[in-house]
Amino acid sequence: MEKLKARLHVKSVEVLVIASFFFFSLRIINWFEYPYIVAGGDFRPPLVNEAFVNRVLYTWNEIDFGIPSVYPPRILDPFYFLITIFQTFGMNLYLAQIVTLFLMYFFTSNLMYIYVKQLTDGDSTAAFTAALFLTANVHLVSDREQTAIGFINTALIILPSLVTFTEGIKTKSSKLIIVSGLLFALTYGFFPNYRVAFLCIIALTLTALYL
């Protein structure tokens, strides 16, 4: 009976945490004023969905006698991928960007929660605090929404590999380690910028040393 109560308590905590992340992620709606989207500087969402998809599918750039196109790896970028999917199914860019950013913040919060909980052997309080810090700390951004979106996009690319790698180390599962390596390929969504790949390698190395 005591074990059943303990399990129900754990499940209740997890449901409450997920619900908290869900509602907290809804705050990004306040960033938008219809019909304007968030764009500018180096942050450029796919304004014309058909043109972006064509560039992704066309792997060869004929400029300067021809070089491999940098666009195919972009589909690994969660921001570009989700917006492209939603627009393909009929959403306009304004709504697609809102839903994409909501899902990015929600997924990042949950992944960070899982990761820290793995490191702390199940400390829900520490994991919840870390997830909120990652997604809400204003000191991690410098120019409002544009930097915030880029930061959370980077975190969402790194965390799947990191979470899977941590679980593989703790359970001594070679299959999960291999899956983590496959998820590492998501970091090439920023090609030809390799900084995210290096950040992921550093995070994996520090996690392995800690465990």
XYZ file of N, CA and C in Angstrom, residues 7-149:
429
model
N 4.087 5.704 -5.561
C 4.012 5.790 -7.019
C 3.008 6.844 -7.471
N 1.856 6.864 -6.803
C 0.834 7.853 -7.148
C 1.336 9.269 -6.878
N 2.114 9.423 -5.799
C 2.671 10.733 -5.476
C 3.652 11.185 -6.553
N 4.508 10.254 -6.988
C 5.484 10.569 -8.029
C 4.778 10.957 -9.321
N 3.752 10.190 -9.696
C 3.016 10.490 -10.924
C 2.314 11.836 -10.834
N 1.776 12.145 -9.654
C 1.101 13.435 -9.464
C 2.087 14.585 -9.624
N 3.292 14.404 -9.090
C 4.324 15.436 -9.221
C 4.701 15.633 -10.687
N 4.867 14.525 -11.414
C 5.243 14.622 -12.829
C 4.156 15.318 -13.649
N 2.904 14.982 -13.384
C 1.794 15.623 -14.099
C 1.769 17.113 -13.797
N 1.977 17.470 -12.537
C 1.988 18.875 -12.143
C 3.132 19.630 -12.813
N 4.286 18.995 -12.906
C 5.451 19.616 -13.547
C 5.177 19.863 -15.030
N 4.652 18.844 -15.711
C 4.357 18.982 -17.142
C 3.315 20.074 -17.374
N 2.288 20.099 -16.527
C 1.256 21.137 -16.652
C 1.860 22.522 -16.425
N 2.778 22.633 -15.481
C 3.424 23.919 -15.202
C 4.231 24.390 -16.405
N 4.979 23.459 -17.009
C 5.757 23.808 -18.197
C 4.841 24.216 -19.349
N 3.722 23.540 -19.469
C 2.779 23.843 -20.539
C 2.258 25.280 -20.417
N 1.778 25.622 -19.240
C 1.197 26.956 -19.051
C 2.271 28.035 -19.057
N 3.448 27.723 -18.522
C 4.528 28.709 -18.511
C 5.007 28.998 -19.929
N 4.973 27.995 -20.796
C 5.409 28.186 -22.182
C 4.443 29.046 -22.978
N 3.215 29.138 -22.527
C 2.215 29.955 -23.229
C 2.549 31.449 -23.192
N 3.515 31.847 -22.347
C 3.844 33.273 -22.238
C 4.397 33.840 -23.540
N 4.901 32.977 -24.422
C 5.479 33.469 -25.676
C 4.426 34.105 -26.575
N 3.158 33.831 -26.308
C 2.086 34.458 -27.103
C 2.159 35.974 -26.973
N 2.626 36.449 -25.816
C 2.724 37.897 -25.594
C 3.788 38.555 -26.458
N 4.627 37.764 -27.109
C 5.661 38.335 -27.974
C 5.088 38.807 -29.309
N 3.886 38.395 -29.617
C 3.342 38.623 -30.954
C 2.184 39.607 -30.937
N 2.109 40.368 -32.000
C 0.980 41.261 -32.231
C 0.526 41.049 -33.673
N -0.656 40.500 -33.825
C -1.160 40.148 -35.162
C -1.162 41.375 -36.075
N -0.692 41.217 -37.336
C -0.237 40.001 -38.014
C 1.289 39.895 -38.114
N 2.006 40.558 -37.199
C 3.460 40.641 -37.315
C 4.136 39.394 -36.746
N 5.262 39.014 -37.374
C 6.061 37.898 -36.900
C 7.355 38.435 -36.324
N 8.108 37.549 -35.649
C 9.413 37.914 -35.102
C 10.473 37.578 -36.144
N 11.216 38.590 -36.593
C 12.267 38.395 -37.591
C 13.187 39.606 -37.554
N 14.414 39.398 -38.044
C 15.352 40.509 -38.097
C 16.768 40.061 -37.868
N 17.726 40.774 -38.465
C 19.136 40.441 -38.290
C 19.455 39.058 -38.825
N 20.149 38.261 -38.012
C 20.488 36.892 -38.407
C 19.325 35.930 -38.221
N 18.275 36.401 -37.569
C 17.117 35.542 -37.325
C 16.105 35.733 -38.441
N 16.055 34.758 -39.347
C 15.173 34.860 -40.511
C 14.354 33.586 -40.666
N 13.091 33.605 -40.276
C 12.234 32.435 -40.494
C 11.958 32.265 -41.977
N 11.558 31.067 -42.407
C 11.238 30.851 -43.834
C 9.977 31.607 -44.228
N 10.155 32.764 -44.843
C 9.021 33.631 -45.164
C 8.143 33.042 -46.262
N 8.782 32.354 -47.224
C 8.030 31.700 -48.307
C 8.292 30.204 -48.195
N 7.290 29.483 -47.745
C 7.488 28.067 -47.433
C 7.905 27.258 -48.659
N 7.278 27.505 -49.789
C 7.595 26.727 -50.990
C 9.040 26.947 -51.428
N 9.507 28.194 -51.349
C 10.886 28.493 -51.732
C 11.873 27.796 -50.804
N 11.573 27.790 -49.501
C 12.464 27.138 -48.547
C 12.520 25.631 -48.788
N 11.367 25.019 -49.005
C 11.326 23.566 -49.257
C 12.100 23.218 -50.524
N 11.949 24.018 -51.560
C 12.680 23.767 -52.807
C 14.183 23.857 -52.595
N 14.609 24.813 -51.795
C 16.047 24.953 -51.525
C 16.571 23.786 -50.697
N 15.738 23.290 -49.793
C 16.140 22.126 -48.994
C 16.298 20.895 -49.878
N 15.382 20.728 -50.805
C 15.405 19.549 -51.674
C 16.492 19.646 -52.745
N 16.860 20.861 -53.119
C 17.877 21.050 -54.159
C 19.242 21.138 -53.476
N 20.016 20.067 -53.521
C 21.231 19.947 -52.716
C 22.467 20.591 -53.336
N 22.332 21.147 -54.563
C 23.518 21.682 -55.228
C 23.319 23.158 -55.542
N 24.270 23.976 -55.138
C 24.241 25.408 -55.405
C 25.166 25.699 -56.580
N 24.638 26.273 -57.647
C 25.401 26.443 -58.879
C 26.254 27.709 -58.901
N 26.263 28.475 -57.815
C 27.103 29.673 -57.735
C 28.578 29.271 -57.693
N 29.433 30.015 -58.363
C 30.881 29.767 -58.373
C 31.200 28.332 -58.807
N 30.681 27.931 -59.944
C 30.926 26.615 -60.544
C 30.320 25.455 -59.750
N 29.533 25.770 -58.757
C 28.817 24.730 -58.039
C 29.457 24.311 -56.731
N 28.679 24.369 -55.651
C 29.096 23.892 -54.334
C 27.884 23.257 -53.660
N 28.098 22.366 -52.688
C 26.947 21.804 -51.964
C 26.141 22.900 -51.284
N 24.856 22.801 -51.354
C 23.985 23.802 -50.758
C 23.988 23.690 -49.238
N 23.883 24.842 -48.555
C 23.823 24.849 -47.087
C 22.392 24.670 -46.587
N 21.422 24.601 -47.496
C 20.034 24.556 -47.064
C 19.532 23.181 -46.609
N 19.935 22.053 -47.232
C 19.416 20.765 -46.753
C 19.593 20.507 -45.260
N 20.753 20.840 -44.645
C 20.864 20.609 -43.193
C 19.898 21.448 -42.365
N 19.374 22.544 -42.928
C 18.480 23.423 -42.174
C 17.223 22.697 -41.703
N 16.845 21.634 -42.393
C 15.636 20.919 -42.013
C 15.822 20.202 -40.680
N 17.088 20.039 -40.220
C 17.365 19.455 -38.908
C 17.148 20.457 -37.780
N 17.068 21.725 -38.132
C 16.841 22.793 -37.161
C 15.376 22.737 -36.715
N 15.085 22.558 -35.418
C 13.694 22.435 -34.962
C 12.816 23.612 -35.365
N 13.375 24.822 -35.322
C 12.596 26.010 -35.667
C 12.148 25.956 -37.119
N 13.081 25.716 -38.031
C 12.747 25.642 -39.454
C 11.849 24.437 -39.735
N 12.164 23.307 -39.121
C 11.419 22.079 -39.379
C 9.945 22.226 -38.993
N 9.701 22.714 -37.764
C 8.321 22.814 -37.300
C 7.524 23.848 -38.087
N 8.139 24.989 -38.368
C 7.430 26.009 -39.147
C 7.100 25.484 -40.540
N 8.050 24.768 -41.143
C 7.816 24.204 -42.476
C 6.669 23.194 -42.457
N 6.664 22.336 -41.447
C 5.597 21.330 -41.326
C 4.233 21.991 -41.154
N 4.149 22.949 -40.251
C 2.863 23.595 -39.980
C 2.347 24.367 -41.194
N 3.262 25.039 -41.900
C 2.831 25.766 -43.098
C 2.420 24.804 -44.207
N 3.089 23.671 -44.297
C 2.727 22.671 -45.299
C 1.309 22.163 -45.082
N 0.891 22.109 -43.804
C -0.454 21.638 -43.487
C -1.470 22.780 -43.429
N -1.088 23.956 -43.935
C -2.072 25.013 -44.130
C -2.051 26.180 -43.168
N -1.189 26.163 -42.153
C -1.110 27.292 -41.234
C -0.430 28.476 -41.911
N -0.854 29.682 -41.551
C -0.111 30.845 -42.022
C 1.149 31.018 -41.173
N 2.065 31.856 -41.643
C 3.358 32.001 -40.973
C 3.214 32.543 -39.557
N 2.282 33.450 -39.354
C 2.070 34.045 -38.024
C 1.713 32.969 -36.998
N 0.713 32.166 -37.303
C 0.266 31.120 -36.380
C 1.309 30.012 -36.267
N 1.958 29.678 -37.386
C 2.977 28.628 -37.370
C 4.135 29.002 -36.459
N 4.521 30.275 -36.468
C 5.628 30.697 -35.606
C 5.238 30.649 -34.129
N 4.023 31.024 -33.817
C 3.565 30.977 -32.419
C 3.560 29.534 -31.912
N 2.953 28.627 -32.670
C 2.862 27.229 -32.254
C 4.260 26.612 -32.163
N 5.128 26.940 -33.117
C 6.490 26.417 -33.113
C 7.248 26.847 -31.864
N 7.195 28.119 -31.540
C 7.923 28.615 -30.373
C 7.350 28.066 -29.072
N 6.030 27.921 -29.020
C 5.432 27.309 -27.831
C 5.950 25.889 -27.640
N 5.934 25.094 -28.706
C 6.396 23.712 -28.609
C 7.883 23.638 -28.281
N 8.673 24.547 -28.843
C 10.106 24.557 -28.562
C 10.371 24.811 -27.080
N 9.692 25.785 -26.508
C 9.873 26.075 -25.084
C 9.347 24.945 -24.216
N 8.221 24.374 -24.602
C 7.647 23.275 -23.823
C 8.558 22.043 -23.849
N 9.037 21.664 -25.037
C 9.906 20.500 -25.146
C 11.246 20.731 -24.442
N 11.799 21.935 -24.577
C 13.076 22.236 -23.942
C 12.948 22.163 -22.419
N 11.866 22.678 -21.884
C 11.638 22.617 -20.433
C 11.599 21.171 -19.955
N 10.867 20.341 -20.665
C 10.743 18.936 -20.265
C 12.055 18.179 -20.399
N 12.799 18.443 -21.476
C 14.083 17.755 -21.668
C 15.094 18.166 -20.608
N 15.125 19.452 -20.280
C 16.036 19.910 -19.236
C 15.655 19.315 -17.890
N 14.375 19.211 -17.634
C 13.887 18.586 -16.399
C 14.351 17.129 -16.308
N 14.189 16.405 -17.400
C 14.608 14.994 -17.423
C 16.115 14.877 -17.232
N 16.877 15.744 -17.914
C 18.344 15.684 -17.853
C 18.862 15.921 -16.433
N 18.388 16.983 -15.796
C 18.856 17.288 -14.441
C 18.370 16.233 -13.454
N 17.199 15.714 -13.674
C 16.695 14.651 -12.800
C 17.559 13.396 -12.919
N 18.062 13.114 -14.121
C 18.986 11.999 -14.306
C 20.285 12.232 -13.525
N 20.793 13.453 -13.599
C 22.063 13.770 -12.941
C 21.950 13.771 -11.425
N 20.774 14.145 -10.921
C 20.593 14.283 -9.472
C 19.892 13.088 -8.837
N 19.784 11.995 -9.593
C 19.147 10.768 -9.086
C 17.716 11.005 -8.615
N 16.966 11.760 -9.423
C 15.536 11.890 -9.162
C 15.116 13.090 -8.348
N 15.958 14.091 -8.212
C 15.590 15.297 -7.453
C 14.691 16.183 -8.314
N 13.394 16.090 -8.086
C 12.423 16.830 -8.899
C 12.515 18.331 -8.685
N 12.806 18.738 -7.470
C 12.884 20.169 -7.173
C 14.034 20.820 -7.924
N 15.209 20.187 -7.879
C 16.378 20.719 -8.593
C 16.135 20.723 -10.093
N 15.526 19.667 -10.598
C 15.269 19.558 -12.034
C 14.273 20.618 -12.497
N 13.223 20.829 -11.717
C 12.213 21.827 -12.064
C 12.815 23.233 -12.056
N 13.636 23.502 -11.052
C 14.284 24.813 -10.952
C 15.226 25.049 -12.138
N 15.986 24.027 -12.502
C 16.921 24.142 -13.628
C 16.183 24.393 -14.942
N 15.063 23.701 -15.132
C 14.286 23.868 -16.364
C 13.728 25.281 -16.466
N 13.216 25.802 -15.359
C 12.700 27.175 -15.366
C 13.818 28.184 -15.595
N 14.974 27.936 -14.983
C 16.106 28.835 -15.156
C 16.540 28.882 -16.614
N 16.570 27.724 -17.252
C 16.999 27.657 -18.648
C 16.067 28.427 -19.570
N 14.779 28.306 -19.338
C 13.803 28.882 -20.271
C 13.302 30.264 -19.877
N 13.687 30.752 -18.689
C 13.139 32.033 -18.241
C 14.194 33.032 -17.786
N 15.458 32.649 -17.730
C 16.486 33.542 -17.225
C 16.783 34.654 -18.232
N 16.447 35.893 -17.874
C 16.611 37.011 -18.811
C 18.081 37.333 -19.065
N 18.986 36.875 -18.197
C 20.408 37.161 -18.380
C 21.026 36.327 -19.503
N 20.284 35.361 -20.024
C 20.792 34.518 -21.103
C 20.514 35.117 -22.475
N 19.815 36.240 -22.519
C 19.490 36.873 -23.801
C 19.938 38.322 -23.780
N 20.176 38.888 -24.957
C 20.662 40.270 -25.025
C 19.763 41.193 -25.835
N 19.027 40.670 -26.769
C 18.147 41.547 -27.555
C 16.752 40.952 -27.722
N 16.172 40.618 -26.573
C 14.778 40.177 -26.506
C 14.507 38.919 -27.310
N 13.392 38.915 -28.049
C 12.875 37.678 -28.632
C 13.847 37.012 -29.602
N 14.555 37.796 -30.407
C 15.413 37.201 -31.432
C 16.501 36.325 -30.809
N 17.164 36.843 -29.763
C 18.189 36.063 -29.092
C 17.571 34.918 -28.298
N 16.430 35.186 -27.658
C 15.774 34.146 -26.856
C 15.410 32.937 -27.711
N 14.894 33.194 -28.909
C 14.509 32.094 -29.802
C 15.744 31.323 -30.263
